[in-house]
Coordinates of C-alpha atoms in Angstrom, one line a residue:
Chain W
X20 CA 64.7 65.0 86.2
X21 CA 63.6 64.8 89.9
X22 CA 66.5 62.1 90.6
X23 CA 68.9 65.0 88.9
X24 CA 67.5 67.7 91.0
X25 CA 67.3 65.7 94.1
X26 CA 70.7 65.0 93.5
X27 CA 72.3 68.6 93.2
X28 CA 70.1 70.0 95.6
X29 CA 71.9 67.7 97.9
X30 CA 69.5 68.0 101.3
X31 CA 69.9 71.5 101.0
X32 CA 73.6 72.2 100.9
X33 CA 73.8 71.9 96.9
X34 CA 74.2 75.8 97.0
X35 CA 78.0 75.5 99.1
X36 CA 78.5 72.2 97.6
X37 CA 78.4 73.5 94.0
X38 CA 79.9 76.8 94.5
X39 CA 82.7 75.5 96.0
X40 CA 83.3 73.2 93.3
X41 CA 82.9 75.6 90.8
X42 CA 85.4 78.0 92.8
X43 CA 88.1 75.7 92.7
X44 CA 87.4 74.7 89.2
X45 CA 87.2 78.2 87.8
X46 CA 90.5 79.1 89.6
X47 CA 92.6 76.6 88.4
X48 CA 91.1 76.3 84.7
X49 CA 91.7 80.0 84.7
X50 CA 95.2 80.0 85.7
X51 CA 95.8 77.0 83.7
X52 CA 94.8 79.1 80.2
X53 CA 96.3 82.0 81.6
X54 CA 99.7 79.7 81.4
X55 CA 98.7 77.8 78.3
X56 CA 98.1 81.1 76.6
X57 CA 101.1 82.9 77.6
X58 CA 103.2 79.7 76.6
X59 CA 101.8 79.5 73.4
X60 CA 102.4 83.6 72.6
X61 CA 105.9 83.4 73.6
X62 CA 106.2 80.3 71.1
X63 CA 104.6 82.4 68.5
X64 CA 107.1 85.5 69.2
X65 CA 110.2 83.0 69.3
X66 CA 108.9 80.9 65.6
X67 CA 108.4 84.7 64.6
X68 CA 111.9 86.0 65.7
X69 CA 113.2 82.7 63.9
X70 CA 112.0 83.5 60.8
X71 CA 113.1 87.2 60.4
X72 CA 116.0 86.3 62.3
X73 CA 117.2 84.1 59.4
X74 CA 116.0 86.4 56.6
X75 CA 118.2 89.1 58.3
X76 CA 121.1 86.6 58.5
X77 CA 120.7 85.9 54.4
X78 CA 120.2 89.3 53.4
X79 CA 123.5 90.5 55.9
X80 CA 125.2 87.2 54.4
X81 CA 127.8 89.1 52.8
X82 CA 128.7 91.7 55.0
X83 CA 129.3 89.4 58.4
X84 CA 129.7 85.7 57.5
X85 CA 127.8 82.8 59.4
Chain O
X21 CA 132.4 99.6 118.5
X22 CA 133.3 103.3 118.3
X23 CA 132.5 103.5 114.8
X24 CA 129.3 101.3 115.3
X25 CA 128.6 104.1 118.0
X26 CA 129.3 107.3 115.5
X27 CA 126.6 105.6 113.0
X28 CA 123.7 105.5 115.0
X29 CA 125.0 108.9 115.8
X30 CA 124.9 109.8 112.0
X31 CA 121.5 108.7 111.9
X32 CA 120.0 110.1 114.4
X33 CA 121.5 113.6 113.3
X34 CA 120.1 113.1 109.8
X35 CA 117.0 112.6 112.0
X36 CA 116.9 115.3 114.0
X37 CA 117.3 117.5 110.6
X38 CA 115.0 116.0 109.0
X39 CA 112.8 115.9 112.5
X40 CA 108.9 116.6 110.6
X41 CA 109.3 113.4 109.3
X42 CA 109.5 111.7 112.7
X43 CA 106.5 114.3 113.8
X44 CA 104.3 113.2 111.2
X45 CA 105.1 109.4 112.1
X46 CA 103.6 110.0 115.7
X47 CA 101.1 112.4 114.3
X48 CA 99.6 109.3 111.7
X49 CA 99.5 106.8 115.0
X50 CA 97.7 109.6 117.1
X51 CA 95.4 110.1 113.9
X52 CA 95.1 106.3 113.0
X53 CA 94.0 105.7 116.5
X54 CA 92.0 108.6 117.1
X55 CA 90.0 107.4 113.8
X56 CA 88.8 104.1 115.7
X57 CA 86.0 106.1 117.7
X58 CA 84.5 107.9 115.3
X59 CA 84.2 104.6 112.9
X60 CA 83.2 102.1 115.8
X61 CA 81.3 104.5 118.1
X62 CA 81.7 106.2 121.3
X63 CA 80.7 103.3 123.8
X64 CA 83.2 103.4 126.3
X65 CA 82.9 99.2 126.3
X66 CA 83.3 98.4 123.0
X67 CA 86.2 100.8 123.1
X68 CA 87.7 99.3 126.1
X69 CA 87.8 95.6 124.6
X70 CA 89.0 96.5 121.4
X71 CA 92.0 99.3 123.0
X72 CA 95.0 97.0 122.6
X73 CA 94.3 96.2 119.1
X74 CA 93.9 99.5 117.8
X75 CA 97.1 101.0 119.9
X76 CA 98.9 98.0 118.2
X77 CA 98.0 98.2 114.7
X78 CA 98.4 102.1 114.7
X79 CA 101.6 101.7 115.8
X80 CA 102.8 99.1 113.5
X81 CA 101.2 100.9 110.6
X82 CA 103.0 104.1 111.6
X83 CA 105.7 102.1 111.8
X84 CA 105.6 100.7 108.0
X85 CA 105.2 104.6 107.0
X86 CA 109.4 105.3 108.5
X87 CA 110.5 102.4 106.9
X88 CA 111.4 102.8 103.4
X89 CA 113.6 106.0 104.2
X90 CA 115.9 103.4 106.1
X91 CA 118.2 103.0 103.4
X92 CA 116.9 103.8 99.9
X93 CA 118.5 107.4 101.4
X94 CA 121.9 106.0 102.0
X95 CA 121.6 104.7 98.2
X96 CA 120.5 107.5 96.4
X97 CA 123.4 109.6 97.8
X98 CA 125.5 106.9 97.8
X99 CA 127.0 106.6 101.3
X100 CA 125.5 103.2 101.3
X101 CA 128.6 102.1 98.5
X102 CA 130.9 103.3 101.4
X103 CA 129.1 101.6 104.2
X104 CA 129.2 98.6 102.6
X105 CA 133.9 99.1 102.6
X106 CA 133.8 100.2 106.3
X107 CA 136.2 98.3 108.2
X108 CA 133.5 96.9 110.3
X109 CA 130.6 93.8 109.2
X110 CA 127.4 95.2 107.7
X111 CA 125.3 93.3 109.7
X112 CA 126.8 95.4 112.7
X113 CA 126.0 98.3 110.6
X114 CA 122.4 97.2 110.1
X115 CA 121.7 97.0 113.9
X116 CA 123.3 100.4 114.0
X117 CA 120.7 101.5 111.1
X118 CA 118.2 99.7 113.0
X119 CA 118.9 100.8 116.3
X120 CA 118.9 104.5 115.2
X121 CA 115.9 103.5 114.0
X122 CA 114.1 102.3 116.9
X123 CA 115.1 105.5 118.9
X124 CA 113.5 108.4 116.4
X125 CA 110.0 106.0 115.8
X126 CA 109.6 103.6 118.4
X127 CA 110.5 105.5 121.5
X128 CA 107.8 108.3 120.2
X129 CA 105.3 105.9 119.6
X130 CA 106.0 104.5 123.4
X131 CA 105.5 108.0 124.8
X132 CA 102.7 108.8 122.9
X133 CA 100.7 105.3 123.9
X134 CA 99.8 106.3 126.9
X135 CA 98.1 109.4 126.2
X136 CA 95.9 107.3 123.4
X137 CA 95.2 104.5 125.9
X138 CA 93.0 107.1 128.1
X139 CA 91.6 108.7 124.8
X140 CA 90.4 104.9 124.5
X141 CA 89.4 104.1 127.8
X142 CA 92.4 101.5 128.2
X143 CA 92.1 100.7 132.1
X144 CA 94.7 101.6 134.3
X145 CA 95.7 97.8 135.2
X146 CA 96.8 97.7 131.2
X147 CA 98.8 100.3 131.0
X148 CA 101.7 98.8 131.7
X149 CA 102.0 95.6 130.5
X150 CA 100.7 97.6 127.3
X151 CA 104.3 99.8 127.5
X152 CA 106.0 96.7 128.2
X153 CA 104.8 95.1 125.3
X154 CA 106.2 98.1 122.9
X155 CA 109.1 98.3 124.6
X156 CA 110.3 94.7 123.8
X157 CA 108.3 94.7 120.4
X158 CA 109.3 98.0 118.6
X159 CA 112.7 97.1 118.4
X160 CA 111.1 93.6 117.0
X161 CA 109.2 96.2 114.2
X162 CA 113.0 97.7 113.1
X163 CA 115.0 94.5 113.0
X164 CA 112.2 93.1 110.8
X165 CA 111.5 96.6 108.5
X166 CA 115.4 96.6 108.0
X167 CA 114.8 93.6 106.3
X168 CA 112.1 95.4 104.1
X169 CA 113.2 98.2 103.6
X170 CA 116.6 96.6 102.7
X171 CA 115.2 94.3 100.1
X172 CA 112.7 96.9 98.4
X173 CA 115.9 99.1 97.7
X174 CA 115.3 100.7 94.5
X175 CA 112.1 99.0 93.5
X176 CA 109.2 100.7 92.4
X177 CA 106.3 101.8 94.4
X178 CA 109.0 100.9 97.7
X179 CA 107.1 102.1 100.4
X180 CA 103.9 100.2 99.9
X181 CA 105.9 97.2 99.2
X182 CA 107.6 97.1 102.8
X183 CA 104.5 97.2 103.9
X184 CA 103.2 94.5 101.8
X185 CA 106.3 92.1 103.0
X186 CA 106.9 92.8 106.4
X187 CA 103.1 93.4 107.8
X188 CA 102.5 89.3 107.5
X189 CA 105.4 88.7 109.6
X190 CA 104.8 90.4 111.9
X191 CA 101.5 89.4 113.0
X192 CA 102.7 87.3 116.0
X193 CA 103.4 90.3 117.7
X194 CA 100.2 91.9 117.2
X195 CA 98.4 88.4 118.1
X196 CA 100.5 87.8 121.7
X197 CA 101.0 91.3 122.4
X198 CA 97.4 92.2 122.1
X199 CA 96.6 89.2 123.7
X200 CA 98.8 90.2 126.6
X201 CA 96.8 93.2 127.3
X202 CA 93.4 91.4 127.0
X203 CA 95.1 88.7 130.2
X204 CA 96.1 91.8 132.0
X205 CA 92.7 93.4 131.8
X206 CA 90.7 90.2 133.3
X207 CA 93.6 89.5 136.0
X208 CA 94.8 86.5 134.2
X209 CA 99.2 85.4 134.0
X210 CA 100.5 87.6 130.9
X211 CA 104.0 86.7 131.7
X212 CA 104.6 84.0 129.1
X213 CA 103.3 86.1 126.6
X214 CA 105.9 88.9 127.1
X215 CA 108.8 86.0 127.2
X216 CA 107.4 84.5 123.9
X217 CA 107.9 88.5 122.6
X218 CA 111.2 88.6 124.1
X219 CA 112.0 85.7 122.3
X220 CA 110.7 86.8 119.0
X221 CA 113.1 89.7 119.8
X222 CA 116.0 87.5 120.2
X223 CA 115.1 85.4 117.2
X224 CA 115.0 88.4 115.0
X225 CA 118.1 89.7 116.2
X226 CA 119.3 86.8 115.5
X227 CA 117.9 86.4 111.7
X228 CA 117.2 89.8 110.6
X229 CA 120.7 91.8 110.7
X230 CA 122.0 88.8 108.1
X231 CA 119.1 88.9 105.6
X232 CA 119.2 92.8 105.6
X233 CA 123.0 92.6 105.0
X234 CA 122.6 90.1 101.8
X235 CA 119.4 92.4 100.6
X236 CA 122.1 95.2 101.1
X237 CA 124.8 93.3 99.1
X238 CA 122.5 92.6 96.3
X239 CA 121.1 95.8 96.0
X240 CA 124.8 97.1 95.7
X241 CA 125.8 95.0 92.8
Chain V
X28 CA 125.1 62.0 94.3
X29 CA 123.6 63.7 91.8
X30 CA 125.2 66.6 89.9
X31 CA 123.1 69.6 90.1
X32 CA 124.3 71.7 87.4
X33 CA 124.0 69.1 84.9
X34 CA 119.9 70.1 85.4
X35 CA 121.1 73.5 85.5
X36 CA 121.3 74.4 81.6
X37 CA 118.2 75.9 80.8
X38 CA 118.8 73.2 77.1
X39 CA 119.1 70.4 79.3
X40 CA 115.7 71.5 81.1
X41 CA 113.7 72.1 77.8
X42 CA 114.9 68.5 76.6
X43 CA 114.5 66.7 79.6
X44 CA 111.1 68.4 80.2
X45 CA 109.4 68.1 77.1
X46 CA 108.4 64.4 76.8
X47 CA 107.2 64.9 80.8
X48 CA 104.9 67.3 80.5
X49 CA 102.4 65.6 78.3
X50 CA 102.5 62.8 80.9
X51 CA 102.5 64.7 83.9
X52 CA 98.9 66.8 81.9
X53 CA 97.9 63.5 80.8
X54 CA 98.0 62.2 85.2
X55 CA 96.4 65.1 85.6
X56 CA 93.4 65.6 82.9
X57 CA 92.4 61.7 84.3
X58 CA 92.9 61.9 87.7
X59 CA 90.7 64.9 88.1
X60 CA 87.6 63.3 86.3
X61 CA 88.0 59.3 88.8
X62 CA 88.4 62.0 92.0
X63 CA 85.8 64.1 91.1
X64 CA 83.3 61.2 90.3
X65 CA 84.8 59.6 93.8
X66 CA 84.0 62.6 95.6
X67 CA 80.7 63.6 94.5
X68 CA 79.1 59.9 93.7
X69 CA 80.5 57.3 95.5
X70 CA 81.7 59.1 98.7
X71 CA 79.0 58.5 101.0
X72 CA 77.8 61.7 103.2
X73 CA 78.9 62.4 107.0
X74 CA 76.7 61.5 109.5
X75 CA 77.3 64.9 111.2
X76 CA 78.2 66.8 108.5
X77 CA 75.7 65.3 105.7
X78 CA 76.7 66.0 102.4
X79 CA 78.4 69.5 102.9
X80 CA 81.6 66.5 103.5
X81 CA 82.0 66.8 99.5
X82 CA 83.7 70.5 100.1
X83 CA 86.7 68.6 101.9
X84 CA 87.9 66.9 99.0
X85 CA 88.7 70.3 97.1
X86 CA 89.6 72.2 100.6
X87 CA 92.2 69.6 101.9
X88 CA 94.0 68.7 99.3
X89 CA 94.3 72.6 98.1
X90 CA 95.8 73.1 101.7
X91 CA 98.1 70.5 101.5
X92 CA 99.3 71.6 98.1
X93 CA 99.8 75.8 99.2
X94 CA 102.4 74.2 101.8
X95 CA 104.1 72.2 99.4
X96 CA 104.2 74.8 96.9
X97 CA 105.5 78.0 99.2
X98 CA 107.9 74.4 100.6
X99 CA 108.9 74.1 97.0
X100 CA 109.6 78.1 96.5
X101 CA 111.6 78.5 99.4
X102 CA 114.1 75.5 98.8
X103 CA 114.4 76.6 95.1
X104 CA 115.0 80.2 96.7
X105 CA 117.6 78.9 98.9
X106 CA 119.4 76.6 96.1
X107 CA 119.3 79.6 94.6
X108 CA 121.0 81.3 96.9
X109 CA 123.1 79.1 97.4
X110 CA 124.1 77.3 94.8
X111 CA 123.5 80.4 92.2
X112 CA 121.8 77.6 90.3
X113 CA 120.5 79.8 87.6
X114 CA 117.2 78.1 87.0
X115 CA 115.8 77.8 90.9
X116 CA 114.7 81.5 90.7
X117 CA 112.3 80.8 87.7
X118 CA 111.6 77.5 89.2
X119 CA 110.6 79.0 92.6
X120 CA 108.6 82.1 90.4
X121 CA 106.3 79.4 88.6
X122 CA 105.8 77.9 91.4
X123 CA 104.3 81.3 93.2
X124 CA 100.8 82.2 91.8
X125 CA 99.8 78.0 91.5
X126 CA 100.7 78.5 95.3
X127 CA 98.6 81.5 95.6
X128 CA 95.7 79.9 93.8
X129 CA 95.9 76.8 95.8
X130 CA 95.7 79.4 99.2
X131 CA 92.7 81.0 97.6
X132 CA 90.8 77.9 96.5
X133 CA 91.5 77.0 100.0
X134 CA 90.2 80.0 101.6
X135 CA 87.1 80.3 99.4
X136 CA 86.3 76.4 99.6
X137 CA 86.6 76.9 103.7
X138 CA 84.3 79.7 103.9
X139 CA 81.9 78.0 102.0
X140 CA 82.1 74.8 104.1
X141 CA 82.4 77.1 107.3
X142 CA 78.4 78.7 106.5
X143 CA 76.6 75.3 106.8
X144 CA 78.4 73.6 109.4
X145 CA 79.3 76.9 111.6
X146 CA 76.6 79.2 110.7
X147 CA 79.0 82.0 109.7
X148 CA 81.5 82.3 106.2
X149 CA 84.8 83.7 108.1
X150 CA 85.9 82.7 111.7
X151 CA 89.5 83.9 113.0
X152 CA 90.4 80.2 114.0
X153 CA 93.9 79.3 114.0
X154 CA 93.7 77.5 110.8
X155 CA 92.0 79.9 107.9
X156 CA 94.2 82.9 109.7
X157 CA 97.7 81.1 109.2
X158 CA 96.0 79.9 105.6
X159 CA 95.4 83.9 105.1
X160 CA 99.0 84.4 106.1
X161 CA 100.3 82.1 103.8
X162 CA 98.3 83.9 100.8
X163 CA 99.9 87.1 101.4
X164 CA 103.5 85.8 101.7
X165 CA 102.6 84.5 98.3
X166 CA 101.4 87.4 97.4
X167 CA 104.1 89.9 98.6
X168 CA 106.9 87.4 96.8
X169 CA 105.0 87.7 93.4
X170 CA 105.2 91.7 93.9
X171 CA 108.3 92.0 95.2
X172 CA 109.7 89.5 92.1
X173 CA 108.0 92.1 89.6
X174 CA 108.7 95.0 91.6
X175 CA 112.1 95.9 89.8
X176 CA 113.3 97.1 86.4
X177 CA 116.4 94.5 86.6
X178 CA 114.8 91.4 86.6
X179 CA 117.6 89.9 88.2
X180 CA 117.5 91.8 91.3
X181 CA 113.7 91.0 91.8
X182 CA 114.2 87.4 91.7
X183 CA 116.6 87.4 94.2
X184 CA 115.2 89.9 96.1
X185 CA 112.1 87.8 96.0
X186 CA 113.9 85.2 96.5
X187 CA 115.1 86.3 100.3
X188 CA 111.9 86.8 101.3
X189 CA 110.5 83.9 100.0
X190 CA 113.3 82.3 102.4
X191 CA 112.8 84.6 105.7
X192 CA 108.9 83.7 105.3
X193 CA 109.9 80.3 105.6
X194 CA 111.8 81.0 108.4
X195 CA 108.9 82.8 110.2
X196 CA 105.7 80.5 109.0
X197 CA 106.1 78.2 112.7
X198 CA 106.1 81.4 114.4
X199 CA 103.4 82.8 113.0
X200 CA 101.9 79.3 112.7
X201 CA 102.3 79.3 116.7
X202 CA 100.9 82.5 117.3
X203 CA 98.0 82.2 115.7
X204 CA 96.9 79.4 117.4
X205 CA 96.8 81.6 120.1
X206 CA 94.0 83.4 118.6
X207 CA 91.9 80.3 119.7
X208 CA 92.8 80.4 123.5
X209 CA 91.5 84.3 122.9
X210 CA 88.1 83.7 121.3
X211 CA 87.8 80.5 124.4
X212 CA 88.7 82.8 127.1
X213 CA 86.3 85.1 126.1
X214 CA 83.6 83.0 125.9
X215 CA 82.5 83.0 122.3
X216 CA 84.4 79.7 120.9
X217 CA 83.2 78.4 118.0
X218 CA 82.6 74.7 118.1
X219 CA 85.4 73.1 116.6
X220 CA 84.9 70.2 114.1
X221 CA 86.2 67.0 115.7
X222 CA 88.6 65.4 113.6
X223 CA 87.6 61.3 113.9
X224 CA 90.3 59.3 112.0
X225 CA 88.9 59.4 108.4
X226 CA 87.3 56.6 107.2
X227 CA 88.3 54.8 104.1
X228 CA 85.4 55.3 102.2
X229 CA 86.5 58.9 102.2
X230 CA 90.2 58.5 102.3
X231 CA 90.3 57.0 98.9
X232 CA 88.7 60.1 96.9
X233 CA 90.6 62.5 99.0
X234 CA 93.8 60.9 98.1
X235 CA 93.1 60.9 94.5
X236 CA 92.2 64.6 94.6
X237 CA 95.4 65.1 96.3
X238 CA 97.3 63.2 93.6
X239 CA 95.4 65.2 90.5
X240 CA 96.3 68.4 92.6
X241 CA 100.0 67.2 92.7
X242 CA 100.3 66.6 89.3
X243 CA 98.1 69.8 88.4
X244 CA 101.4 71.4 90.4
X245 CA 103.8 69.4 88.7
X246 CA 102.2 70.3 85.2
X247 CA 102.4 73.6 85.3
X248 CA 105.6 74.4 87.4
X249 CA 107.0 72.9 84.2
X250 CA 105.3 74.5 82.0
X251 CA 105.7 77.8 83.6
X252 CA 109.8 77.4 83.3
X253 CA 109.6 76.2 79.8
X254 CA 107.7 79.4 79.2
X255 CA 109.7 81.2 81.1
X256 CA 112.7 80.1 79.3
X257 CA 111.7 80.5 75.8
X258 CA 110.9 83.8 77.0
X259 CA 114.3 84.5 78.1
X260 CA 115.7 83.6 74.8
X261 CA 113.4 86.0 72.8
X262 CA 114.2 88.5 74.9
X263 CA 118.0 87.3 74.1
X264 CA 116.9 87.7 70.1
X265 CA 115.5 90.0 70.4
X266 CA 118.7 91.9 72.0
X267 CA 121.4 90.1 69.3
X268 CA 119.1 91.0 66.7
X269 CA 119.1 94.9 68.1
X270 CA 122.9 94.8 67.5
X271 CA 123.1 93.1 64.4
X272 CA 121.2 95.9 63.2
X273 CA 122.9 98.4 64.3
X274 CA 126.4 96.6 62.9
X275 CA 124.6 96.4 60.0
X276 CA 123.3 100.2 59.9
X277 CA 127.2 101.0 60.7
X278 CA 128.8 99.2 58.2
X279 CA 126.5 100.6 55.1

């Protein structure tokens, strides 16, 4: 426990040290969901679109062809 | 050349009718600077060191506030379609535009410097190299603007967004020609300075009239 | 000599991406972990500096990358342009806010690093001013790309700038160094940090947090086109599927 603390208090500097860190880190694991999440909506909207799109194409079968 | 010539003419007639606009311009940079000492406070010193800078960013703010009118008039009434079959190259029509330009804000804004740089203490010995440095770098503002004002044709919220683009370009004129000024003031050689802002004149002649001419293509299509 | 249209079909893209990106997240989700342990275990501290060192190996490399990435935007921008090679504008758009976060993480990290070892969070050196520059470029791009109803238009609107700030990044670059010869000349410089040549010790983890930065870029330019394109076929769907309905509503 003192080895841990010694360790992230860092000879005083742990405060920059850390924040800095956790700067960086919160920026780009935050853009990185943003992307991940907007990717995976857009998936969900297209396998969405997919599936009515094909009902639509059965049920209008008759009138337009393939 | 003669129909180069009756553009800037055009302009500056649709200037002159529309002339509270170009008041109000001058009017914001006499307000923007006379702002500075009530926020920093009266001392004649502090006033005196920061002078330059304020004159400068007033003027290029004032400068951003003409800017959108530049064309997004000529493509709501649709003259820009027929500037864009004249007989001539649009990116002799965009110095035109920009020229035009230069004459109904910047020239105001040089006449008008003066009066602020005793309102802020400016000492005499830079006064002029303070005039000099508008006169090579307003022209610098309108090339560059064109370029904004050009590409933010018909987008939303258009003002803002010239301001938004152009601003970070233009910082080396703010940086040497305030810096200028400061030499002036403690006696030093300002003379490269103003070449370097000639030459950021010339590169931006150079540049500017073609990207404002593509903008202006694109935006027509 | 490679054919560049053959890249250009968005299909082509999407199936010569896919098996990539895995690989390129993979690089990326193990580099960060060995440069991250590097950095803050086995890196020893400065002798001037002490530990506050450790900043530099998320400040650097985040530098390095926001010149890559507004590198990469403006040569897509220009193929672009060019070329009218129809996937550079969304390649050059995905590009934009990693760029802009990269700027940011740079400009945070360097404040941070700038209170121990300067005594103060912000100085209007040469460096952080051109880095403050460079965010706003990104920034304006980004605005300007969503700034019209035609998507189109904003991309290559964006596009133009994105190339014009390339243009103008030495100048600026140049003229804000001259912000330094102002704060000497008037007395209140700010001591510089020497720049010794780097020793290896902390070469290695700085080069490895470069590398997981690279491939952090890498991931997610690709993933932001592949989103980008499955976007642009719902919208497409969405649009046939519009007037399939109404053939359908006309032919009852």
């Amino acid at each position: 426990m003192e080895a841990l603390n010694e360790y992230l208090w860092m000879g005083g500097d742990g405060i920059f040290i850390w924040s800095a860190y956790s700067a960086a880190a919160i920026l780009l694991g935050g853009l990185a969901l943003v992307m991940l999440v907007g990717k995976r909506s857009v998936e969900k909207r297209l396998e969405l679109l997919g599936d009515k799109h094909s009902q639509t194409r059965k049920e209008a079968g008759a009138h337009d062809g393939p | 050349m003669k129909i180069w010539w009756i553009l800037v003419q055009r302009d500056l007639l649709m200037a002159w009718r529309r002339s509270s606009d170009i008041f109000s311009v001058v009017m914001f940079f006499v307000l923007a600077v006379v702002l500075f000492p009530l926020g920093v406070g009266p001392e004649l010193d502090t006033l005196r060191k920061i002078a330059p800078g304020i004159i400068w960013v007033a003027a290029l703010l004032a400068a951003m506030l003409s800017l959108d009118q530049l064309f997004q008039s000529d493509a709501d009434d649709g003259s820009l379609d027929l500037l864009l079959l004249a007989p001539i190259p649009l990116e002799t029509i965009v110095i035109a535009k920009c020229c035009a330009h230069w004459m109904v804000t910047g020239l105001p804004l040089i006449l008008v410097a003066p009066i602020l740089g005793i309102l802020l203490n400016l000492p005499l010995s830079g006064f002029a190299v303070m005039i000099i440095t508008l006169v090579i770098s307003t022209p610098t503002i309108s090339l560059l603007g064109s370029v904004g004002a050009a590409l933010t044709i018909g987008a939303r919220r258009g003002g803002v967004l010239v301001a938004l683009l152009i601003l970070p370009l233009l910082t080396p004129i703010l940086i040497m020609s305030a810096n200028a000024v400061d030499l002036a003031l403690v006696g030093l050689n300002y003379t490269p300075l103003i070449a370097l802002l000639g030459a950021f004149f010339l590169i931006c002649l150079v540049v500017c009239p073609f990207v404002a001419a593509a903008a202006l293509r694109l935006a027509a299509e | 000599m490679i054919n560049l249209h053959r890249y250009a079909n968005p299909n082509q893209f999407m199936r010569l991406s896919s098996p990539l990106v895995p690989v390129v997240g993979f690089l990326t989700c193990s580099l960060f972990p060995i440069g991250l342990y590097l950095a803050l275990f086995v890196s020893p501290p400065d002798y001037e500096q002490r530990e506050t060192v450790r900043i530099m190996y998320v400040h650097v490399p985040a530098a390095w990358m926001a010149l890559l990435s507004y590198t990469l935007m403006a040569t897509f921008s220009a193929v672009a342009l060019i070329w009218r090679h129809p996937l550079a504008n969304v390649m050059a758009r995905s590009v934009a806010p990693i760029g802009a976060s990269f700027t940011l993480i740079c400009l945070i990290t360097g404040s941070l690093w700038g209170q121990p070892t300067w005594g103060t969070w912000w100085v209007w050196d040469a460096r952080l001013t051109s880095v403050l520059i460079l965010f706003f470029l990104f920034v304006g791009y980004l605005v300007l790309y969503g700034a019209f109803d035609d998507m189109a238009k904003g991309a290559r609107a964006a596009g133009l700038i994105a190339i014009v700030g390339f243009i103008f990044v030495p100048i600026i670059k140049f003229s804000v160094d001259l912000l330094d010869l102002r704060t000497l000349h008037q007395g209140a410089s700010v001591s510089k940090l020497s720049s010794p040549a780097i020793h290896e010790s902390m070469m290695w983890p700085l080069m490895i947090m470069a590398a997981a930065y690279l491939c952090y870029l890498i991931t997610f330019l690709l993933l932001g086109v592949r989103t980008e394109i499955m976007a642009a076929r719902l919208r497409a769907g969405h649009r046939m599927r519009a007037e399939k309905g109404v053939q359908l509503g006309s032919s009852e």
